[in-house]
PDB file of C-alpha atoms in Angstrom:
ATOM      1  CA  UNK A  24     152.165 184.250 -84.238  1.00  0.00           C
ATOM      2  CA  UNK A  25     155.246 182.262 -83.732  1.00  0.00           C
ATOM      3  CA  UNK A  26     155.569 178.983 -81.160  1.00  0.00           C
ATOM      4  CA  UNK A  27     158.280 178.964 -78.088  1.00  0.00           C
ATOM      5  CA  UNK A  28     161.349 176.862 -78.734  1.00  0.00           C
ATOM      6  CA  UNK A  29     160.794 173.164 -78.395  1.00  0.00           C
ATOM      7  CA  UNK A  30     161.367 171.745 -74.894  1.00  0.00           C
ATOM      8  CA  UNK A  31     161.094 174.676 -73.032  1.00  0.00           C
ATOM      9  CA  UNK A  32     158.721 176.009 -70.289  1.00  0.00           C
ATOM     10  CA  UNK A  33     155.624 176.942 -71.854  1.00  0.00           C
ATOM     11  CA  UNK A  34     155.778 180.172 -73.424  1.00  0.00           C
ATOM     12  CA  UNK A  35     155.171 183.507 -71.854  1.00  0.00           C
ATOM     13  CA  UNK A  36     154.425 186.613 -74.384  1.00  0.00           C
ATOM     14  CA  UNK A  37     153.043 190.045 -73.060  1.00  0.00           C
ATOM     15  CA  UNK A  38     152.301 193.889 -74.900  1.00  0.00           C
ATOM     16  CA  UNK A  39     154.230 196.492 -71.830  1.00  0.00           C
ATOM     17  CA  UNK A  40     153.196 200.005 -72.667  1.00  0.00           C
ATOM     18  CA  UNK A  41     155.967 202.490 -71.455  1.00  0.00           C
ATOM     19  CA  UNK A  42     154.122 205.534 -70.234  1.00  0.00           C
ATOM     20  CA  UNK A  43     154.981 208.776 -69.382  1.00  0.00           C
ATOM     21  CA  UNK A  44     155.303 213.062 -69.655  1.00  0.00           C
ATOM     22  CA  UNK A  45     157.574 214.093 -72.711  1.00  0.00           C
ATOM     23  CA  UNK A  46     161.270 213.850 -72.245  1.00  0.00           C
ATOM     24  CA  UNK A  47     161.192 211.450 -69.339  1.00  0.00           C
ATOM     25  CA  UNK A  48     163.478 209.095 -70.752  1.00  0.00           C
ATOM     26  CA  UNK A  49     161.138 206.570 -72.318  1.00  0.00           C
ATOM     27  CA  UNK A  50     162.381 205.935 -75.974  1.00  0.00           C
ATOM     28  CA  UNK A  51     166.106 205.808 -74.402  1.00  0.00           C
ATOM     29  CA  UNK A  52     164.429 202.713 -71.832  1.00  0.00           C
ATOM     30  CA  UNK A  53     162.776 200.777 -75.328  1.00  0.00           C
ATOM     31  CA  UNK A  54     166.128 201.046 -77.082  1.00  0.00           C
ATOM     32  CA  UNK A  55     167.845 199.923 -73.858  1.00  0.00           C
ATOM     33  CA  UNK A  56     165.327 196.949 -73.296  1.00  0.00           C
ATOM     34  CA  UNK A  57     165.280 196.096 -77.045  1.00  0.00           C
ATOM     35  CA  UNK A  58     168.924 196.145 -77.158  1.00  0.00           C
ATOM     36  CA  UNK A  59     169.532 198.176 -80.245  1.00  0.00           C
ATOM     37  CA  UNK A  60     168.475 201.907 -81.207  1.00  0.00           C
ATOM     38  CA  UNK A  61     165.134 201.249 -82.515  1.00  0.00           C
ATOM     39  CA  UNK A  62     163.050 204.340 -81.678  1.00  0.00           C
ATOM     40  CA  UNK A  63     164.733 208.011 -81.839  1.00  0.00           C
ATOM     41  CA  UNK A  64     165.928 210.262 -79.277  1.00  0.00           C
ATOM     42  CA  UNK A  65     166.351 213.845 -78.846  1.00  0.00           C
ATOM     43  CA  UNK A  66     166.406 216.797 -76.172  1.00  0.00           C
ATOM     44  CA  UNK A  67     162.783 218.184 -78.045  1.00  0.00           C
ATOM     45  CA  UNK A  68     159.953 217.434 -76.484  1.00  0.00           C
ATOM     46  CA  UNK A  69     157.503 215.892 -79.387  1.00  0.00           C
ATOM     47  CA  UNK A  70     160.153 213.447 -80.716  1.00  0.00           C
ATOM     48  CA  UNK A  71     158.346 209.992 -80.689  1.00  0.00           C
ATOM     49  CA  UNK A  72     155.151 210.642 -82.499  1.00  0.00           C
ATOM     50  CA  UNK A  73     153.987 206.781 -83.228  1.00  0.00           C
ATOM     51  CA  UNK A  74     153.797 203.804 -81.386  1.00  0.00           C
ATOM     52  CA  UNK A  75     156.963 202.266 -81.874  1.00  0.00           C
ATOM     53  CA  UNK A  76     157.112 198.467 -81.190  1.00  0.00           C
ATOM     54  CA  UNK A  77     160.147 196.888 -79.565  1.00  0.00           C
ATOM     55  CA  UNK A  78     160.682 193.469 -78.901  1.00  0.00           C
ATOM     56  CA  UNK A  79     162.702 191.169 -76.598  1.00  0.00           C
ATOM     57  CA  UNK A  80     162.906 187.841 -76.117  1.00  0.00           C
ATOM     58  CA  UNK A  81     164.732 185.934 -72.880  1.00  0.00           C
ATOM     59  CA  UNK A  82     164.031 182.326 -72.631  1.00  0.00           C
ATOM     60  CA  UNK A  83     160.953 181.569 -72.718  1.00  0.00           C
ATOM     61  CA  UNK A  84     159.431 185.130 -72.520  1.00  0.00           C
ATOM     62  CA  UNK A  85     159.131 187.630 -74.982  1.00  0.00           C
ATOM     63  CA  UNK A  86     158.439 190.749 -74.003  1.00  0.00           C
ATOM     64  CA  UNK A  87     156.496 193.234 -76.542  1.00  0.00           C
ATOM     65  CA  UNK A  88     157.361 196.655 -75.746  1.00  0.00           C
ATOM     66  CA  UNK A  89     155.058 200.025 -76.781  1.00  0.00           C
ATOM     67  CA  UNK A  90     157.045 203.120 -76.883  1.00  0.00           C
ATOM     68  CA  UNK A  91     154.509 206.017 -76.970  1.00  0.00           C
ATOM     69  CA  UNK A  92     154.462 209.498 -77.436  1.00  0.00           C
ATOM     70  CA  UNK A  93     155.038 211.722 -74.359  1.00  0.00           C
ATOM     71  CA  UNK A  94     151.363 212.277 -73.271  1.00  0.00           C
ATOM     72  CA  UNK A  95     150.306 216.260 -74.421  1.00  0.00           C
ATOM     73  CA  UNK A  96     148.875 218.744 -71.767  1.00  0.00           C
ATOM     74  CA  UNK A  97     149.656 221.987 -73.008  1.00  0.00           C
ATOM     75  CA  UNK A  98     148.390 222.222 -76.289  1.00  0.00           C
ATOM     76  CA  UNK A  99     145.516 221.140 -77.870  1.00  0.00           C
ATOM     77  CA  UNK A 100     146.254 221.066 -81.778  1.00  0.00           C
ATOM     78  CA  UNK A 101     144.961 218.149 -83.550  1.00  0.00           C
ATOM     79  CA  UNK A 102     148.707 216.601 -83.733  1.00  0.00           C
ATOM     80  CA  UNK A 103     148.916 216.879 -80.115  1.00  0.00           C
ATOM     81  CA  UNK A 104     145.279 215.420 -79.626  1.00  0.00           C
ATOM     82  CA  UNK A 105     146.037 212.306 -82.155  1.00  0.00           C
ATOM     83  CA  UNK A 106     149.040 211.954 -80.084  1.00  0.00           C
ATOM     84  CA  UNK A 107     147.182 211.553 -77.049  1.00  0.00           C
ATOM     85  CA  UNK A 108     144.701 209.600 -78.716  1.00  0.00           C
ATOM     86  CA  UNK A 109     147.510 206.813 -79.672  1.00  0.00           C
ATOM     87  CA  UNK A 110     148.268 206.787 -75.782  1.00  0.00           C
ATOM     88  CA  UNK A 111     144.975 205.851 -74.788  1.00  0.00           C
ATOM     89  CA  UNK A 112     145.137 203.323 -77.164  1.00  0.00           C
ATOM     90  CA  UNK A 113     147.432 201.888 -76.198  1.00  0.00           C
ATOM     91  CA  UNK A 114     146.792 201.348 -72.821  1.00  0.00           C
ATOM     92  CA  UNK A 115     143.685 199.696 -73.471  1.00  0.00           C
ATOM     93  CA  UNK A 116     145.323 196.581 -74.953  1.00  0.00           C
ATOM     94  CA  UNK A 117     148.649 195.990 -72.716  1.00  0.00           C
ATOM     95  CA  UNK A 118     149.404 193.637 -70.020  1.00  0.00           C
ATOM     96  CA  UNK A 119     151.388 195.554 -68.114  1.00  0.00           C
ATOM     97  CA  UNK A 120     152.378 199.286 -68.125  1.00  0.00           C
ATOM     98  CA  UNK A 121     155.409 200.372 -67.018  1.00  0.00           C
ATOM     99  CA  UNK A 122     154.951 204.446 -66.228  1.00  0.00           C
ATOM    100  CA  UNK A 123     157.946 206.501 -66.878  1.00  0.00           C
ATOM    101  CA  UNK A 124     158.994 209.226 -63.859  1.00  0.00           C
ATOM    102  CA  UNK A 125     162.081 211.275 -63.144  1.00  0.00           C
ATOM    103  CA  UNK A 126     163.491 209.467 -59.794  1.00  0.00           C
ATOM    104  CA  UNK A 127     162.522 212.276 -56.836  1.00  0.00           C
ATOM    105  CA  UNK A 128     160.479 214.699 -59.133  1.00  0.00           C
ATOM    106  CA  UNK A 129     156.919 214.087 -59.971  1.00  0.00           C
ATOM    107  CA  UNK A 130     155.138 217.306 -61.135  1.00  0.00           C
ATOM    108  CA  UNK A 131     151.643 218.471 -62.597  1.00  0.00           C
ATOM    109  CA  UNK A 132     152.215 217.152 -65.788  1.00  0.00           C
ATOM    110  CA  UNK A 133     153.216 213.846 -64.070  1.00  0.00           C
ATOM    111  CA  UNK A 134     150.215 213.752 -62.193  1.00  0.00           C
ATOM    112  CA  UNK A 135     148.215 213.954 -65.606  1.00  0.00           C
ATOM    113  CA  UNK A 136     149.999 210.995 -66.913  1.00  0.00           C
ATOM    114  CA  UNK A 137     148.998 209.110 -64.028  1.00  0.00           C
ATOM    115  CA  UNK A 138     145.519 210.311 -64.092  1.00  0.00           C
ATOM    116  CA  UNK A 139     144.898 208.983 -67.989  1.00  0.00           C
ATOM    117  CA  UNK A 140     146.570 205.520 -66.851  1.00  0.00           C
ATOM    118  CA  UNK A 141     143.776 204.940 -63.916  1.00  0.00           C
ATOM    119  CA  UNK A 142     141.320 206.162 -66.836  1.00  0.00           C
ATOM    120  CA  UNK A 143     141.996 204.306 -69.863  1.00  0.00           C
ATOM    121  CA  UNK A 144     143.720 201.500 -68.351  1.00  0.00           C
ATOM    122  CA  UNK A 145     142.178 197.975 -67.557  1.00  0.00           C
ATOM    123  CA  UNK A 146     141.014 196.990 -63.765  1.00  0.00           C
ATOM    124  CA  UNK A 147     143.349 194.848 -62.400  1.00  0.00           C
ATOM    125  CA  UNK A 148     146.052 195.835 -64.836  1.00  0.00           C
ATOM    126  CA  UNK A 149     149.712 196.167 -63.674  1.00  0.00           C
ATOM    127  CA  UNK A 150     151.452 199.232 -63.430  1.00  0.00           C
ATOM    128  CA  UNK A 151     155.191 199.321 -62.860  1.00  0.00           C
ATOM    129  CA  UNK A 152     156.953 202.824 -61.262  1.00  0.00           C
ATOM    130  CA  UNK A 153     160.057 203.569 -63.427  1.00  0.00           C
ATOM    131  CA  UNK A 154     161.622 205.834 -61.378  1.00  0.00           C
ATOM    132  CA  UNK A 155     164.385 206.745 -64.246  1.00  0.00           C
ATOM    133  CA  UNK A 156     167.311 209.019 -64.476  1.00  0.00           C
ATOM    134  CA  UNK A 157     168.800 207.808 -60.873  1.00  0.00           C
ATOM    135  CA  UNK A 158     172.128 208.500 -61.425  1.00  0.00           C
ATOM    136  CA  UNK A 159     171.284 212.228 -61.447  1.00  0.00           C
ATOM    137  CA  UNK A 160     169.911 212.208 -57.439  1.00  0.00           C
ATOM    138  CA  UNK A 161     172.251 213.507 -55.673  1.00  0.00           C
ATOM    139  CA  UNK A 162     171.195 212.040 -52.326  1.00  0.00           C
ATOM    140  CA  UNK A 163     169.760 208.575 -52.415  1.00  0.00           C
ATOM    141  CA  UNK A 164     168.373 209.085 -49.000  1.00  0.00           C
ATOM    142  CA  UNK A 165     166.090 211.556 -50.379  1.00  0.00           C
ATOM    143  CA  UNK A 166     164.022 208.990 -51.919  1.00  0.00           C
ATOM    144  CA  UNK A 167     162.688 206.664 -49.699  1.00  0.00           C
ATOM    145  CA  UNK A 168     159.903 209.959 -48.739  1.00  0.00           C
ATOM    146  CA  UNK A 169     159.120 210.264 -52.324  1.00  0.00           C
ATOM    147  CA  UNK A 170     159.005 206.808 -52.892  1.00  0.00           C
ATOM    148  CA  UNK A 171     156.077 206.261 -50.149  1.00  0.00           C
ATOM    149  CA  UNK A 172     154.451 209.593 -52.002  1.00  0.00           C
ATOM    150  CA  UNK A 173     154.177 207.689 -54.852  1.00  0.00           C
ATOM    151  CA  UNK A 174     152.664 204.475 -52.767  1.00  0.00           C
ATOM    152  CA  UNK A 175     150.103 206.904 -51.239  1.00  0.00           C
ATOM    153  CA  UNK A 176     149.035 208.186 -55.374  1.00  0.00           C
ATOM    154  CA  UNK A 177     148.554 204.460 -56.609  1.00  0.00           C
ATOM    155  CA  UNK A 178     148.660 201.045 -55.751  1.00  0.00           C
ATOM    156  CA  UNK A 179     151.741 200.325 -58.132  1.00  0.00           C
ATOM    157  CA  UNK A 180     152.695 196.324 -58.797  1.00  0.00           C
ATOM    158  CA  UNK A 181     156.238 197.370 -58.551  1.00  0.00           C
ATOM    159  CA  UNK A 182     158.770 200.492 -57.895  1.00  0.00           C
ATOM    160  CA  UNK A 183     161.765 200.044 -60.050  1.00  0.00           C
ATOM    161  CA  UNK A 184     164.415 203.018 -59.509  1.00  0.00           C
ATOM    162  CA  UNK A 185     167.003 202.948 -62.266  1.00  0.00           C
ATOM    163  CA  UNK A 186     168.917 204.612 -64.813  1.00  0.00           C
ATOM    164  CA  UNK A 187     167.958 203.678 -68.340  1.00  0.00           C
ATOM    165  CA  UNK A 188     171.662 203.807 -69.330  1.00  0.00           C
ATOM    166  CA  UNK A 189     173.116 200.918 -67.290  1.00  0.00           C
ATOM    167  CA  UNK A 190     172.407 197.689 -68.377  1.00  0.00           C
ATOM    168  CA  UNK A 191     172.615 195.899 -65.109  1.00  0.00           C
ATOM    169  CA  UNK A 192     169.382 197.943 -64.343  1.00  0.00           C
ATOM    170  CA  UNK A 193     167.590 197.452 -67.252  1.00  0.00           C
ATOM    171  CA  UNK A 194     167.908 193.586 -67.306  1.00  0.00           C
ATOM    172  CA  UNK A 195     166.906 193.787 -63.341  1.00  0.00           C
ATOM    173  CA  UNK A 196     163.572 195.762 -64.798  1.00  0.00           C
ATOM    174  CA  UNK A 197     162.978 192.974 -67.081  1.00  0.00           C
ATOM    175  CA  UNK A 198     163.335 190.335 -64.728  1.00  0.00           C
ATOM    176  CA  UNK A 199     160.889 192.181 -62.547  1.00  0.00           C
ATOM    177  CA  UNK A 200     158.074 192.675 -65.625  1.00  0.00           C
ATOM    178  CA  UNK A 201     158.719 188.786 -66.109  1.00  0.00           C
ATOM    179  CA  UNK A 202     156.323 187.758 -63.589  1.00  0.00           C
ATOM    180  CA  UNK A 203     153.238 189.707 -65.339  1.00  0.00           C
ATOM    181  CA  UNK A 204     153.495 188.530 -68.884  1.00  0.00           C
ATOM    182  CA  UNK A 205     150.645 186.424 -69.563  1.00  0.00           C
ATOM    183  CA  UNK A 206     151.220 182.297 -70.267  1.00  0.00           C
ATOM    184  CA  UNK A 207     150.554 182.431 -74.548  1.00  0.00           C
ATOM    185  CA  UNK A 208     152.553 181.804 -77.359  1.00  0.00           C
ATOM    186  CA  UNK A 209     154.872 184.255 -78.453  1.00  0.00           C
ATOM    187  CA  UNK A 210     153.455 187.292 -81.040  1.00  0.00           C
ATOM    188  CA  UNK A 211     156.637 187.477 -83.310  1.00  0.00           C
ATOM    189  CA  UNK A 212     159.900 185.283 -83.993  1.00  0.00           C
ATOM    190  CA  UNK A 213     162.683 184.872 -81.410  1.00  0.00           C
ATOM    191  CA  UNK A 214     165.146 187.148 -82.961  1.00  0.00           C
ATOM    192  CA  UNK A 215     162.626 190.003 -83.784  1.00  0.00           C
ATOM    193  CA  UNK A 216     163.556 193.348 -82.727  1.00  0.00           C
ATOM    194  CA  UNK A 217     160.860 195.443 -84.085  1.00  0.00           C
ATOM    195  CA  UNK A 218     157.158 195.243 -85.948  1.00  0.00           C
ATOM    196  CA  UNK A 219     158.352 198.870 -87.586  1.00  0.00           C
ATOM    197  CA  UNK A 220     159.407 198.442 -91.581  1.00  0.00           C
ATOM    198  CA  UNK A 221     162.731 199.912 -92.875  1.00  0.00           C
ATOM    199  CA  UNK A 222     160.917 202.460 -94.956  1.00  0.00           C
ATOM    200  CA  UNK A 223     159.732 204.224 -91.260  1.00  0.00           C
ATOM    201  CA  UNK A 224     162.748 203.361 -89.190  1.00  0.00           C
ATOM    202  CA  UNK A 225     164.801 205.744 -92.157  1.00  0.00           C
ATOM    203  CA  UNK A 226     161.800 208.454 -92.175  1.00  0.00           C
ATOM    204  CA  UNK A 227     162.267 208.152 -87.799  1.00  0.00           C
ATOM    205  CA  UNK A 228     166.047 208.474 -88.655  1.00  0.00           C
ATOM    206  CA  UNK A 229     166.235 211.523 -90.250  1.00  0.00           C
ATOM    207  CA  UNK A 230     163.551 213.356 -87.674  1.00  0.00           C
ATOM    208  CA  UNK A 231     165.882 212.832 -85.264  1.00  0.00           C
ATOM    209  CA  UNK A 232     168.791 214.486 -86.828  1.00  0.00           C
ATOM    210  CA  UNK A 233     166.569 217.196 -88.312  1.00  0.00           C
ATOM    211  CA  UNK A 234     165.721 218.188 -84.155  1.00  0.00           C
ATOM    212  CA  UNK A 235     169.056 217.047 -83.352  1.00  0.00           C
ATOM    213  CA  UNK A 236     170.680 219.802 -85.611  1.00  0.00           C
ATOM    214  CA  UNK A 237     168.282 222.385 -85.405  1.00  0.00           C
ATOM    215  CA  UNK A 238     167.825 222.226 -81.616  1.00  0.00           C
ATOM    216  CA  UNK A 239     165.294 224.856 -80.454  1.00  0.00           C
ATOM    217  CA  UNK A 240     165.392 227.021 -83.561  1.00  0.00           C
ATOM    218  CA  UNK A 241     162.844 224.948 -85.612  1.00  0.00           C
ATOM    219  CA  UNK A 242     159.340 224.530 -84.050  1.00  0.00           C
ATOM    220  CA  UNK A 243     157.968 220.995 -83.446  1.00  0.00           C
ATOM    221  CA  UNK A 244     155.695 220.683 -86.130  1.00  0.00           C
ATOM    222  CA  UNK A 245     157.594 219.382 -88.668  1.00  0.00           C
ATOM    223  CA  UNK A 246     157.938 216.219 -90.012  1.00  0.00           C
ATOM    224  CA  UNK A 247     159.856 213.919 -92.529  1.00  0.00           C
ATOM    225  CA  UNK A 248     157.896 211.551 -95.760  1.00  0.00           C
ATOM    226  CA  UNK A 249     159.643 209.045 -97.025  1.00  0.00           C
ATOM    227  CA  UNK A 250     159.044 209.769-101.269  1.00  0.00           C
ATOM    228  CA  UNK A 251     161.025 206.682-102.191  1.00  0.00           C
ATOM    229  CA  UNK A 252     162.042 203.798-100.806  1.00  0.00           C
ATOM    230  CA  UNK A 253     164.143 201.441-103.618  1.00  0.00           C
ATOM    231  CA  UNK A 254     166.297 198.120-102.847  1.00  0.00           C
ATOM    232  CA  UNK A 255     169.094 197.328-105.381  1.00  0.00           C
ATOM    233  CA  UNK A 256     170.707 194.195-103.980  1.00  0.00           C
ATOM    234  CA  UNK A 257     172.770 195.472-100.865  1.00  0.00           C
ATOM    235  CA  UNK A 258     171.846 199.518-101.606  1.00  0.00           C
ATOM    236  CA  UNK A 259     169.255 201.388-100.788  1.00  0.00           C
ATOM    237  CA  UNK A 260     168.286 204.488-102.819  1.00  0.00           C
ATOM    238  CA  UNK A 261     166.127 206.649-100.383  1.00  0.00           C
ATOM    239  CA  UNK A 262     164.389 210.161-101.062  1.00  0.00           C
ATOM    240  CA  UNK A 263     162.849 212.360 -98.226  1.00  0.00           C
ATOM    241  CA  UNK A 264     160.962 215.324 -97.857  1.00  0.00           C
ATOM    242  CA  UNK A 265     161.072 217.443 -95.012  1.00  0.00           C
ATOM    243  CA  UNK A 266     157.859 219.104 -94.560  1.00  0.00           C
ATOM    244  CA  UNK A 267     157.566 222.407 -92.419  1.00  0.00           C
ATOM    245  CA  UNK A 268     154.938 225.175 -91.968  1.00  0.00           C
ATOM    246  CA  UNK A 269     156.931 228.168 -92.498  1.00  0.00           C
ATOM    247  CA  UNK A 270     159.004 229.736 -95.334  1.00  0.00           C
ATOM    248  CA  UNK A 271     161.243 230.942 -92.324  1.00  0.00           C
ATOM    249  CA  UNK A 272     161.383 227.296 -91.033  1.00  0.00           C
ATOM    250  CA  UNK A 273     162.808 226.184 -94.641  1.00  0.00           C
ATOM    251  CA  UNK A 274     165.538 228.503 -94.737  1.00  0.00           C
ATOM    252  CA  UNK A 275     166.678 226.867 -91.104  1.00  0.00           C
ATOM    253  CA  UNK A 276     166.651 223.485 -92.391  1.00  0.00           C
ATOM    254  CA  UNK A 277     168.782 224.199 -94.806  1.00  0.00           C
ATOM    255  CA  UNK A 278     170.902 226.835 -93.013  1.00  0.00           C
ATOM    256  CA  UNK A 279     174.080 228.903 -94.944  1.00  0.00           C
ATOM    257  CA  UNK A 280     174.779 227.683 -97.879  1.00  0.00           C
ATOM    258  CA  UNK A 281     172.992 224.309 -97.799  1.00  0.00           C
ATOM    259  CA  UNK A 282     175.182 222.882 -94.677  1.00  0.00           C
ATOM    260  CA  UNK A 283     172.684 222.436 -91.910  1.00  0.00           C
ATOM    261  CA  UNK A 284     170.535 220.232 -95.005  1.00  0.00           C
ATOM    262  CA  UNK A 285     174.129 218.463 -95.998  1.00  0.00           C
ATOM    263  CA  UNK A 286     174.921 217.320 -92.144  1.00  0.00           C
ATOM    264  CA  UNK A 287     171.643 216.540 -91.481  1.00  0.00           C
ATOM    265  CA  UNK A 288     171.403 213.801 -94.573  1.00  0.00           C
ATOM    266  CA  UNK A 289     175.460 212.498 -93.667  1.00  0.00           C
ATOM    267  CA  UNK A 290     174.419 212.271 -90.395  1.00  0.00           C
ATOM    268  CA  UNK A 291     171.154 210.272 -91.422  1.00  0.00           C
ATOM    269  CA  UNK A 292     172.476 208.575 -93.893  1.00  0.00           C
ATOM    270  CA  UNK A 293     175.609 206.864 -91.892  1.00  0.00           C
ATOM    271  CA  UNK A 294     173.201 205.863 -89.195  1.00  0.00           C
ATOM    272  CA  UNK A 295     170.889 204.307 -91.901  1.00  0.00           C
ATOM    273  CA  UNK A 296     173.804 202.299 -93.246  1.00  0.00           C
ATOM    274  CA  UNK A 297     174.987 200.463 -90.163  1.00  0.00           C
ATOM    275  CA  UNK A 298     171.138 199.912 -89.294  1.00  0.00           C
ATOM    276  CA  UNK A 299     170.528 198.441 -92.485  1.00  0.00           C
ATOM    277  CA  UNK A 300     173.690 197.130 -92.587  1.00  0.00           C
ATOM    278  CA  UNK A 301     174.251 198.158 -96.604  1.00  0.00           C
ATOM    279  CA  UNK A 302     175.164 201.437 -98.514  1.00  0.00           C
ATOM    280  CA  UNK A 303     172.055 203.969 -98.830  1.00  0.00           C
ATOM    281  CA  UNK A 304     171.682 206.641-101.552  1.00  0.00           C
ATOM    282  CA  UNK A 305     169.982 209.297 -99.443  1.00  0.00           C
ATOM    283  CA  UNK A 306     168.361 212.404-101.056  1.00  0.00           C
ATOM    284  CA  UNK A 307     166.656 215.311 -98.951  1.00  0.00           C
ATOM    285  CA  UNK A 308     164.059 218.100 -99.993  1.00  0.00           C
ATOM    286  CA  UNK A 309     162.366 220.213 -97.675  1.00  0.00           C
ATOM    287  CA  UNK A 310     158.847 221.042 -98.540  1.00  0.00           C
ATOM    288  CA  UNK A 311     156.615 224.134 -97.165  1.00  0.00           C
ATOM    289  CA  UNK A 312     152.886 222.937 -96.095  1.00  0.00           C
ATOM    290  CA  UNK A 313     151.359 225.505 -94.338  1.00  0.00           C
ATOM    291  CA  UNK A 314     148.711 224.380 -91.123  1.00  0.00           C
ATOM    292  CA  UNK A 315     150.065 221.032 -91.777  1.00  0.00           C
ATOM    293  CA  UNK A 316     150.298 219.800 -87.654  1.00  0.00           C
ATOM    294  CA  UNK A 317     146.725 221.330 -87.505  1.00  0.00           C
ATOM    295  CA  UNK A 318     144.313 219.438 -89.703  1.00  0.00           C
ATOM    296  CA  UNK A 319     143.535 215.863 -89.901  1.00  0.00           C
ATOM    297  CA  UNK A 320     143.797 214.649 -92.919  1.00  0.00           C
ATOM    298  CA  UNK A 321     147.105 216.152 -93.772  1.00  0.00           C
ATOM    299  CA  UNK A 322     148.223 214.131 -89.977  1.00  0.00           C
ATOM    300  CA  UNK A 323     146.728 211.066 -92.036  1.00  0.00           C
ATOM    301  CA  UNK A 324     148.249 211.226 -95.163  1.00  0.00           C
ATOM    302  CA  UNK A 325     151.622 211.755 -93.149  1.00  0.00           C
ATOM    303  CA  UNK A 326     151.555 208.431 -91.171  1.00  0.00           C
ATOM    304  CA  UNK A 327     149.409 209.677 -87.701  1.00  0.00           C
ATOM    305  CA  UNK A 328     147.478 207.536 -86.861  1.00  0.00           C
TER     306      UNK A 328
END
């Protein structure tokens, strides 16, 4: 636990869970908050998978922000349910959650979300209305009804429309979360930016340019282990498997004549390199493991939690 700076107010620290369906927006809101990229992005639904920890601090506050995976109701394999599981977690031990809509659009699976937050969250507990993605409503006009929907579905601390991509509007949403962060010392050290070691920001990494440059071709359930993870002064000499279920799924990994494979460890590998500020040595394999999204203690052995 690490003390506020000397002479200041006394210090305000708080966990925010950022809630929502998949592909609302929320890892691109934790990497805007944070500041830097430190959870990955992509168009697939199923792309954050762990709690990823950001953390920001202004002043005297530091805020301690949970990125979780896009909460699961269509399928019920055991990844999806120890997804799930990790969201109900986590909103258990926050301060404040901060849930994660599409401004003007709030559908079944929406409704779901919701639903689990007045479940599994704490009485009395803050909830904050993202309404995200503004800049895509056409006609603002159109949201004041939608916004007093949303007042008649919960009693929400705050309604924060905004677009995660403009930082005037995501330091306005932090000065509005201020207010609710408890009055106790700070959890990490003022220049933090994540609890998440290098070793799983690199195995994040290359996930997201594996469903990045496969786009819809190559099912969800696959995933990326880290083999080795070596420092030599300022390089890094990293080896990867990519694990998938199918033969079929291999061969579009790798694609024509190894090239699909080859851009996706450049692509990986550059981004690793000005995150870790150093040269990396990056090797890829990609691994068949049959049923491996569907049982436990594979999902275990892989990093689920």
């Amino acid at each position: 636990m690490s003390d506020s700076p000397a002479g200041s107010a006394a210090p305000h620290c708080g966990l925010v869970a950022i809630v929502g369906r998949p592909n609302v927006g929320k890892s691109t809101l934790l990497n805007a908050l944070v500041g830097q990229k430190i959870s990955i992005t992509s168009a697939k639904a199923q792309t954050t998978r762990h709690r990823i920890t950001g953390i920001r601090t202004v002043g005297d506050a530091q805020f301690v922000f949970v990125d979780t995976p896009g909460f699961q109701t269509r399928h019920q394999a055991a990844l999806n349910r120890t997804l799930n599981r990790t969201v109900r977690g986590v909103l258990a031990d926050v301060d404040v959650v901060l849930f994660v809509v599409e401004a003007g659009r709030f559908g079944l699976d929406d409704a779901k979300v919701l639903a689990l937050i007045q479940e599994s969250g704490r009485p009395g507990q803050p909830v904050v209305l993202v309404a995200n993605k503004l800049d895509a409503v056409q006609r603002r006009a159109e949201l004041l009804p939608w916004l007093k929907g949303m007042q008649e579905r919960h009693a929400f601390a705050e309604y924060v429309p905004l677009s995660a991509k403009k930082g005037a509007d995501v330091e306005r949403l932090l000065e509005i979360v201020r207010p609710y962060l408890p009055a106790q010392a700070w959890l990490h050290d003022e220049d933090a930016l994540t609890d998440r070691s290098e070793r799983f920001l690199a195995s994040e990494i290359i996930r997201e340019k594996l469903f990045r440059l496969t786009g819809d071709e190559l099912p969800y359930t696959s995933t990326v282990v880290i083999d080795k993870f070596e420092e030599e002064g300022e390089l890094r000499r990293i080896a990867a498997s990519i694990v998938v279920e199918r033969e079929a799924h291999k061969g579009m990994v790798i694609g024509g004549g190894g090239e699909r494979l080859k851009r996706i460890g450049s692509e990986a590998r550059q981004e690793l390199e000005t995150l870790l500020d150093g040269k990396v040595f990056l090797e890829l394999f990609v691994k068949v493991r049959s049923g491996w999204a569907a049982d436990e203690e594979h999902l275990r052995s892989y990093g689920y939690e």
